[in-house]
PDB file of C-alpha atoms in Angstrom:
ATOM      1  CA  MET Q 189      98.745  84.464 164.437  1.00 78.00           C
ATOM      2  CA  THR Q 190     102.166  86.365 164.892  1.00 88.00           C
ATOM      3  CA  ASP Q 191     105.460  84.771 163.833  1.00 91.00           C
ATOM      4  CA  LEU Q 192     107.816  85.853 166.471  1.00 97.00           C
ATOM      5  CA  ASP Q 193     111.046  84.219 165.113  1.00 96.00           C
ATOM      6  CA  GLY Q 194     113.518  86.946 164.427  1.00 96.00           C
ATOM      7  CA  ALA Q 195     111.624  90.159 165.519  1.00 98.00           C
ATOM      8  CA  VAL Q 196     112.794  92.517 167.424  1.00 98.00           C
ATOM      9  CA  VAL Q 197     110.400  93.366 170.469  1.00 97.00           C
ATOM     10  CA  LEU Q 198     111.313  96.079 172.962  1.00 97.00           C
ATOM     11  CA  VAL Q 199     110.572  95.465 176.764  1.00 96.00           C
ATOM     12  CA  ALA Q 200     110.574  98.118 178.852  1.00 95.00           C
ATOM     13  CA  GLY Q 201     110.205  97.408 182.718  1.00 90.00           C
ATOM     14  CA  ALA Q 202     112.438  94.151 182.009  1.00 82.00           C
ATOM     15  CA  SER Q 203     114.058  93.730 184.884  1.00 78.00           C
ATOM     16  CA  GLY Q 204     111.734  92.245 187.372  1.00 75.00           C
ATOM     17  CA  GLY Q 205     107.891  91.012 187.667  1.00 87.00           C
ATOM     18  CA  LEU Q 206     105.948  90.615 184.652  1.00 92.00           C
ATOM     19  CA  GLY Q 207     108.490  91.752 182.478  1.00 93.00           C
ATOM     20  CA  VAL Q 208     111.071  90.343 183.042  1.00 91.00           C
ATOM     21  CA  ARG Q 209     108.888  86.834 182.651  1.00 94.00           C
ATOM     22  CA  VAL Q 210     107.600  88.048 179.471  1.00 96.00           C
ATOM     23  CA  ALA Q 211     110.835  88.639 178.051  1.00 94.00           C
ATOM     24  CA  ALA Q 212     111.861  84.849 178.617  1.00 93.00           C
ATOM     25  CA  MET Q 213     108.714  83.996 177.074  1.00 96.00           C
ATOM     26  CA  LEU Q 214     109.340  86.177 174.004  1.00 97.00           C
ATOM     27  CA  GLU Q 215     112.989  84.975 173.216  1.00 95.00           C
ATOM     28  CA  ASP Q 216     111.778  80.892 173.770  1.00 97.00           C
ATOM     29  CA  GLU Q 217     109.158  82.268 170.811  1.00 97.00           C
ATOM     30  CA  GLY Q 218     112.537  83.393 168.746  1.00 97.00           C
ATOM     31  CA  ALA Q 219     111.835  86.888 169.382  1.00 97.00           C
ATOM     32  CA  VAL Q 220     115.824  89.333 169.704  1.00 96.00           C
ATOM     33  CA  VAL Q 221     114.160  90.825 172.880  1.00 95.00           C
ATOM     34  CA  VAL Q 222     115.751  94.295 173.463  1.00 94.00           C
ATOM     35  CA  ARG Q 223     115.555  94.911 177.756  1.00 93.00           C
ATOM     36  CA  ALA Q 224     115.182  98.102 179.105  1.00 91.00           C
ATOM     37  CA  ALA Q 225     114.650  99.251 182.774  1.00 87.00           C
ATOM     38  CA  ARG Q 226     115.619 102.485 185.046  1.00 81.00           C
ATOM     39  CA  ARG Q 227     118.169 101.093 187.664  1.00 71.00           C
ATOM     40  CA  PRO Q 228     122.025 100.460 186.381  1.00 62.00           C
ATOM     41  CA  ASP Q 229     121.964  97.342 189.069  1.00 62.00           C
ATOM     42  CA  SER Q 230     118.928  95.501 187.454  1.00 60.00           C
ATOM     43  CA  LEU Q 231     119.759  95.070 183.726  1.00 64.00           C
ATOM     44  CA  SER Q 232     123.017  92.700 182.273  1.00 59.00           C
ATOM     45  CA  GLY Q 233     124.365  91.687 178.931  1.00 60.00           C
ATOM     46  CA  PRO Q 234     123.697  92.647 175.300  1.00 63.00           C
ATOM     47  CA  GLY Q 235     120.556  94.129 174.417  1.00 70.00           C
ATOM     48  CA  ALA Q 236     120.367  95.745 177.592  1.00 83.00           C
ATOM     49  CA  TYR Q 237     119.438  99.222 178.270  1.00 85.00           C
ATOM     50  CA  LEU Q 238     118.980 101.895 180.855  1.00 81.00           C
ATOM     51  CA  ALA Q 239     116.255 103.993 180.083  1.00 83.00           C
ATOM     52  CA  ASP Q 240     113.960 106.062 182.748  1.00 87.00           C
ATOM     53  CA  LEU Q 241     110.793 106.675 181.236  1.00 91.00           C
ATOM     54  CA  ARG Q 242     109.730 109.342 183.229  1.00 93.00           C
ATOM     55  CA  ASP Q 243     112.088 111.432 181.195  1.00 93.00           C
ATOM     56  CA  PRO Q 244     110.023 113.125 178.166  1.00 94.00           C
ATOM     57  CA  SER Q 245     113.092 111.896 176.110  1.00 94.00           C
ATOM     58  CA  GLY Q 246     113.869 108.384 177.470  1.00 93.00           C
ATOM     59  CA  GLY Q 247     111.327 106.621 174.910  1.00 94.00           C
ATOM     60  CA  ALA Q 248     112.859 108.419 172.340  1.00 96.00           C
ATOM     61  CA  ALA Q 249     116.176 107.264 173.117  1.00 94.00           C
ATOM     62  CA  LEU Q 250     115.646 103.957 173.577  1.00 94.00           C
ATOM     63  CA  VAL Q 251     113.797 103.240 170.492  1.00 96.00           C
ATOM     64  CA  ARG Q 252     116.385 104.796 168.669  1.00 95.00           C
ATOM     65  CA  SER Q 253     118.816 102.280 170.901  1.00 93.00           C
ATOM     66  CA  ALA Q 254     116.796  99.228 169.437  1.00 95.00           C
ATOM     67  CA  LEU Q 255     116.816 100.625 165.922  1.00 97.00           C
ATOM     68  CA  ASP Q 256     120.603 101.418 165.831  1.00 95.00           C
ATOM     69  CA  GLU Q 257     121.372  97.836 167.113  1.00 94.00           C
ATOM     70  CA  HIS Q 258     119.016  96.032 165.114  1.00 96.00           C
ATOM     71  CA  GLY Q 259     117.797  98.566 162.049  1.00 97.00           C
ATOM     72  CA  ARG Q 260     113.954  97.609 163.074  1.00 98.00           C
ATOM     73  CA  LEU Q 261     111.932  96.946 165.511  1.00 98.00           C
ATOM     74  CA  ASP Q 262     108.281  94.769 165.351  1.00 98.00           C
ATOM     75  CA  GLY Q 263     107.185  95.415 168.731  1.00 98.00           C
ATOM     76  CA  VAL Q 264     106.882  97.062 172.198  1.00 98.00           C
ATOM     77  CA  VAL Q 265     106.088  95.770 175.400  1.00 98.00           C
ATOM     78  CA  VAL Q 266     105.523  98.561 178.334  1.00 97.00           C
ATOM     79  CA  ALA Q 267     105.765  96.465 181.641  1.00 95.00           C
ATOM     80  CA  ALA Q 268     106.879  99.158 183.489  1.00 91.00           C
ATOM     81  CA  GLY Q 269     105.222 100.229 186.286  1.00 93.00           C
ATOM     82  CA  VAL Q 270     104.968 101.813 190.465  1.00 94.00           C
ATOM     83  CA  VAL Q 271     102.262 101.580 192.865  1.00 96.00           C
ATOM     84  CA  ALA Q 272     101.081 103.661 195.723  1.00 97.00           C
ATOM     85  CA  PHE Q 273      98.468 103.116 198.172  1.00 97.00           C
ATOM     86  CA  GLY Q 274      96.588 104.998 200.953  1.00 96.00           C
ATOM     87  CA  ALA Q 275      93.311 107.401 200.948  1.00 96.00           C
ATOM     88  CA  ALA Q 276      92.773 109.910 198.464  1.00 97.00           C
ATOM     89  CA  LYS Q 277      92.978 112.474 200.823  1.00 97.00           C
ATOM     90  CA  ASP Q 278      96.606 111.986 202.051  1.00 96.00           C
ATOM     91  CA  LEU Q 279      97.823 111.846 198.791  1.00 96.00           C
ATOM     92  CA  ASP Q 280     101.404 113.765 198.530  1.00 97.00           C
ATOM     93  CA  ASP Q 281     102.571 115.381 195.233  1.00 98.00           C
ATOM     94  CA  ASP Q 282     105.784 113.638 194.928  1.00 97.00           C
ATOM     95  CA  THR Q 283     103.719 110.410 194.748  1.00 97.00           C
ATOM     96  CA  LEU Q 284     101.085 111.477 192.821  1.00 97.00           C
ATOM     97  CA  ASP Q 285     103.823 112.564 190.094  1.00 97.00           C
ATOM     98  CA  GLU Q 286     105.828 109.667 190.028  1.00 97.00           C
ATOM     99  CA  LEU Q 287     102.492 107.561 189.484  1.00 97.00           C
ATOM    100  CA  VAL Q 288     101.614 109.665 186.250  1.00 98.00           C
ATOM    101  CA  ALA Q 289     105.441 110.111 184.989  1.00 97.00           C
ATOM    102  CA  THR Q 290     105.685 106.500 185.327  1.00 96.00           C
ATOM    103  CA  ASN Q 291     102.634 104.442 184.615  1.00 97.00           C
ATOM    104  CA  ALA Q 292     101.006 106.877 182.509  1.00 98.00           C
ATOM    105  CA  LEU Q 293     103.223 109.684 180.500  1.00 97.00           C
ATOM    106  CA  GLY Q 294     105.991 107.666 180.123  1.00 97.00           C
ATOM    107  CA  PRO Q 295     104.132 104.659 178.297  1.00 97.00           C
ATOM    108  CA  ILE Q 296     102.329 107.174 176.395  1.00 98.00           C
ATOM    109  CA  ARG Q 297     105.565 108.735 175.098  1.00 97.00           C
ATOM    110  CA  LEU Q 298     107.071 105.459 174.221  1.00 97.00           C
ATOM    111  CA  LEU Q 299     103.894 104.445 171.869  1.00 98.00           C
ATOM    112  CA  ARG Q 300     104.113 107.727 170.635  1.00 98.00           C
ATOM    113  CA  ASP Q 301     107.762 107.820 169.585  1.00 98.00           C
ATOM    114  CA  ALA Q 302     107.746 103.984 168.265  1.00 98.00           C
ATOM    115  CA  HIS Q 303     105.235 104.099 165.964  1.00 98.00           C
ATOM    116  CA  ALA Q 304     107.061 105.206 163.308  1.00 98.00           C
ATOM    117  CA  ALA Q 305     109.287 102.210 163.525  1.00 98.00           C
ATOM    118  CA  LEU Q 306     106.489  99.789 163.910  1.00 98.00           C
ATOM    119  CA  ALA Q 307     104.614 101.160 160.665  1.00 98.00           C
ATOM    120  CA  GLN Q 308     107.614 100.402 159.018  1.00 98.00           C
ATOM    121  CA  SER Q 309     107.772  96.871 160.156  1.00 98.00           C
ATOM    122  CA  ALA Q 310     104.489  96.909 158.862  1.00 98.00           C
ATOM    123  CA  VAL Q 311     105.044  98.424 155.719  1.00 98.00           C
ATOM    124  CA  ALA Q 312     107.410  95.321 155.595  1.00 97.00           C
ATOM    125  CA  GLY Q 313     105.115  92.980 155.802  1.00 97.00           C
ATOM    126  CA  ARG Q 314     105.521  92.200 159.722  1.00 96.00           C
ATOM    127  CA  LYS Q 315     103.126  91.866 161.885  1.00 97.00           C
ATOM    128  CA  PRO Q 316     104.133  94.916 164.512  1.00 98.00           C
ATOM    129  CA  PHE Q 317     102.589  95.089 168.159  1.00 98.00           C
ATOM    130  CA  VAL Q 318     102.461  97.309 171.046  1.00 98.00           C
ATOM    131  CA  VAL Q 319     101.019  95.807 174.487  1.00 98.00           C
ATOM    132  CA  THR Q 320     100.807  97.416 177.638  1.00 98.00           C
ATOM    133  CA  ILE Q 321      99.887  96.413 181.239  1.00 97.00           C
ATOM    134  CA  SER Q 322      97.209  98.678 182.765  1.00 97.00           C
ATOM    135  CA  GLY Q 323      95.939  95.897 185.074  1.00 96.00           C
ATOM    136  CA  VAL Q 324      92.316  95.108 186.626  1.00 96.00           C
ATOM    137  CA  VAL Q 325      92.172  98.867 187.916  1.00 96.00           C
ATOM    138  CA  SER Q 326      91.939 100.360 184.877  1.00 97.00           C
ATOM    139  CA  GLU Q 327      88.373  98.766 184.618  1.00 96.00           C
ATOM    140  CA  ALA Q 328      87.336  98.993 188.383  1.00 95.00           C
ATOM    141  CA  PRO Q 329      88.864 101.628 190.301  1.00 95.00           C
ATOM    142  CA  THR Q 330      89.854 100.752 193.744  1.00 94.00           C
ATOM    143  CA  VAL Q 331      89.582 102.343 196.857  1.00 95.00           C
ATOM    144  CA  GLY Q 332      92.704 103.097 198.692  1.00 95.00           C
ATOM    145  CA  MET Q 333      94.426 102.951 195.127  1.00 96.00           C
ATOM    146  CA  ALA Q 334      92.903 105.862 194.150  1.00 97.00           C
ATOM    147  CA  ALA Q 335      95.488 107.594 192.802  1.00 97.00           C
ATOM    148  CA  TYR Q 336      97.170 104.520 191.040  1.00 97.00           C
ATOM    149  CA  SER Q 337      93.637 103.514 189.499  1.00 97.00           C
ATOM    150  CA  ALA Q 338      93.860 107.269 187.925  1.00 98.00           C
ATOM    151  CA  SER Q 339      97.084 106.853 186.260  1.00 98.00           C
ATOM    152  CA  LYS Q 340      96.578 103.200 184.744  1.00 98.00           C
ATOM    153  CA  ALA Q 341      93.390 104.321 183.644  1.00 98.00           C
ATOM    154  CA  ALA Q 342      94.766 107.055 182.061  1.00 98.00           C
ATOM    155  CA  LEU Q 343      96.726 104.522 179.934  1.00 98.00           C
ATOM    156  CA  ALA Q 344      93.929 102.226 178.755  1.00 97.00           C
ATOM    157  CA  ALA Q 345      92.112 105.313 177.477  1.00 98.00           C
ATOM    158  CA  PHE Q 346      95.237 106.210 175.317  1.00 98.00           C
ATOM    159  CA  VAL Q 347      95.282 102.792 174.127  1.00 97.00           C
ATOM    160  CA  SER Q 348      91.819 102.415 173.350  1.00 97.00           C
ATOM    161  CA  ALA Q 349      91.612 105.533 171.395  1.00 97.00           C
ATOM    162  CA  ALA Q 350      95.519 104.949 170.191  1.00 97.00           C
ATOM    163  CA  GLY Q 351      94.784 101.574 168.801  1.00 96.00           C
ATOM    164  CA  ARG Q 352      92.190 102.326 166.433  1.00 96.00           C
ATOM    165  CA  GLU Q 353      94.684 104.660 165.020  1.00 97.00           C
ATOM    166  CA  TYR Q 354      98.080 102.753 165.316  1.00 98.00           C
ATOM    167  CA  ARG Q 355      95.520  99.872 163.441  1.00 97.00           C
ATOM    168  CA  ARG Q 356      95.150 102.087 160.370  1.00 97.00           C
ATOM    169  CA  ASP Q 357      98.916 102.047 160.186  1.00 98.00           C
ATOM    170  CA  GLY Q 358      99.103  98.030 160.346  1.00 98.00           C
ATOM    171  CA  ILE Q 359      99.933  98.173 164.424  1.00 98.00           C
ATOM    172  CA  ARG Q 360      98.269  95.685 167.006  1.00 98.00           C
ATOM    173  CA  VAL Q 361      98.067  97.135 170.171  1.00 97.00           C
ATOM    174  CA  LEU Q 362      96.682  95.197 173.386  1.00 97.00           C
ATOM    175  CA  ASP Q 363      95.987  96.228 176.616  1.00 98.00           C
ATOM    176  CA  ALA Q 364      96.195  93.610 179.760  1.00 98.00           C
ATOM    177  CA  ARG Q 365      94.494  93.735 182.921  1.00 97.00           C
ATOM    178  CA  PRO Q 366      95.221  91.115 185.316  1.00 96.00           C
ATOM    179  CA  GLY Q 367      94.232  91.064 188.458  1.00 94.00           C
ATOM    180  CA  HIS Q 368      96.543  91.339 191.490  1.00 93.00           C
ATOM    181  CA  THR Q 369      99.490  89.174 190.776  1.00 95.00           C
ATOM    182  CA  ASP Q 370     102.517  88.063 193.231  1.00 92.00           C
ATOM    183  CA  THR Q 371     105.574  90.132 191.542  1.00 92.00           C
ATOM    184  CA  GLY Q 372     106.429  91.456 194.518  1.00 89.00           C
ATOM    185  CA  LEU Q 373     105.811  95.059 193.256  1.00 90.00           C
ATOM    186  CA  ALA Q 374     103.235  96.019 196.177  1.00 90.00           C
ATOM    187  CA  THR Q 375     106.094  95.338 198.596  1.00 90.00           C
ATOM    188  CA  ARG Q 376     108.038  98.348 196.615  1.00 91.00           C
ATOM    189  CA  ALA Q 377     105.488 100.956 197.038  1.00 93.00           C
ATOM    190  CA  VAL Q 378     106.440 104.193 196.505  1.00 94.00           C
ATOM    191  CA  ALA Q 379     103.484 105.087 199.342  1.00 96.00           C
ATOM    192  CA  GLY Q 380     102.092 103.294 202.035  1.00 94.00           C
ATOM    193  CA  GLN Q 381     101.063  99.867 203.003  1.00 91.00           C
ATOM    194  CA  ALA Q 382      99.526  97.306 200.060  1.00 90.00           C
ATOM    195  CA  PRO Q 383      96.015  96.183 201.814  1.00 87.00           C
ATOM    196  CA  SER Q 384      95.168  92.283 202.108  1.00 85.00           C
ATOM    197  CA  PHE Q 385      94.541  91.189 198.150  1.00 85.00           C
ATOM    198  CA  GLY Q 386      93.968  87.739 198.871  1.00 84.00           C
ATOM    199  CA  THR Q 387      94.976  84.950 197.039  1.00 91.00           C
ATOM    200  CA  ALA Q 388      97.298  86.135 194.116  1.00 93.00           C
ATOM    201  CA  LEU Q 389      97.498  85.464 190.305  1.00 95.00           C
ATOM    202  CA  ASP Q 390     100.645  83.582 189.316  1.00 96.00           C
ATOM    203  CA  PRO Q 391     103.001  85.861 187.547  1.00 96.00           C
ATOM    204  CA  ASP Q 392     104.648  83.255 185.447  1.00 96.00           C
ATOM    205  CA  ALA Q 393     100.966  82.155 184.464  1.00 97.00           C
ATOM    206  CA  VAL Q 394      99.692  86.006 183.467  1.00 97.00           C
ATOM    207  CA  ALA Q 395     103.351  86.439 181.517  1.00 97.00           C
ATOM    208  CA  GLU Q 396     102.196  83.207 179.186  1.00 98.00           C
ATOM    209  CA  ARG Q 397      98.933  84.623 178.840  1.00 98.00           C
ATOM    210  CA  ILE Q 398      99.730  87.703 177.552  1.00 98.00           C
ATOM    211  CA  VAL Q 399     102.340  85.978 174.601  1.00 98.00           C
ATOM    212  CA  ARG Q 400      99.807  83.426 174.181  1.00 98.00           C
ATOM    213  CA  ALA Q 401      97.655  86.747 173.184  1.00 98.00           C
ATOM    214  CA  ILE Q 402     100.840  88.344 171.267  1.00 98.00           C
ATOM    215  CA  VAL Q 403     101.654  85.178 169.039  1.00 97.00           C
ATOM    216  CA  ASP Q 404      97.861  84.344 168.327  1.00 97.00           C
ATOM    217  CA  GLY Q 405      96.861  88.071 167.622  1.00 96.00           C
ATOM    218  CA  GLU Q 406      94.051  88.520 170.182  1.00 97.00           C
ATOM    219  CA  LYS Q 407      93.307  92.438 170.676  1.00 94.00           C
ATOM    220  CA  ASP Q 408      92.368  92.683 173.911  1.00 96.00           C
ATOM    221  CA  LEU Q 409      93.075  90.992 177.215  1.00 97.00           C
ATOM    222  CA  PRO Q 410      90.674  91.962 179.740  1.00 97.00           C
ATOM    223  CA  GLY Q 411      90.834  91.100 183.809  1.00 95.00           C
ATOM    224  CA  SER Q 412      88.286  87.942 182.674  1.00 95.00           C
ATOM    225  CA  ALA Q 413      91.071  86.638 180.510  1.00 96.00           C
ATOM    226  CA  PHE Q 414      92.668  85.952 183.461  1.00 95.00           C
ATOM    227  CA  SER Q 415      90.556  83.804 185.713  1.00 83.00           C
ATOM    228  CA  SER Q 416      91.270  80.306 186.193  1.00 58.00           C
TER     229      SER Q 416
END
């Protein structure tokens, strides 16, 4: 079990979708949440920071901000992400760059940059954690979403290997892979039009499942963990 009372948790991508829900639920569990997003119109109030994870220095700056304000970091949730649709043969470079930078490189750098602070949390006797949300496409790459699937699969692969390393330092790494969730992300695609996905998962239920996994000390959340 992880006691979140007073834990300092950084949530990247906290401006909407799953991020804003997970942040609120973590606060309900007693955590001190540091919110981050890259759009200035999407954040307000204390403990909220603008951060563009596409920038190679974005993750490090965000970790420094959390440490400067709170003196510690006990958890990181990476909920930032973008999606694109369309045939692989029609993929343009700008779309590919956006997908890889936002969904893979940014989260990977943030996990790297947060390691030292999280390891210190473990030394202090707390139970630090990292949560990523690679989604079900990392398990089952999807036609019409090849580049998006690849960017998320890259993150999942990094987490799978890095998680074993981080555990040696007392840091739990948890990847969540829910299916299509009704967060509105598909309507904000950086390219293409969303296909018909069928019935979507409820975002509140998905966020609640992720937070429950954090509290209960779970180490993986495959797609099957979100089935009703």
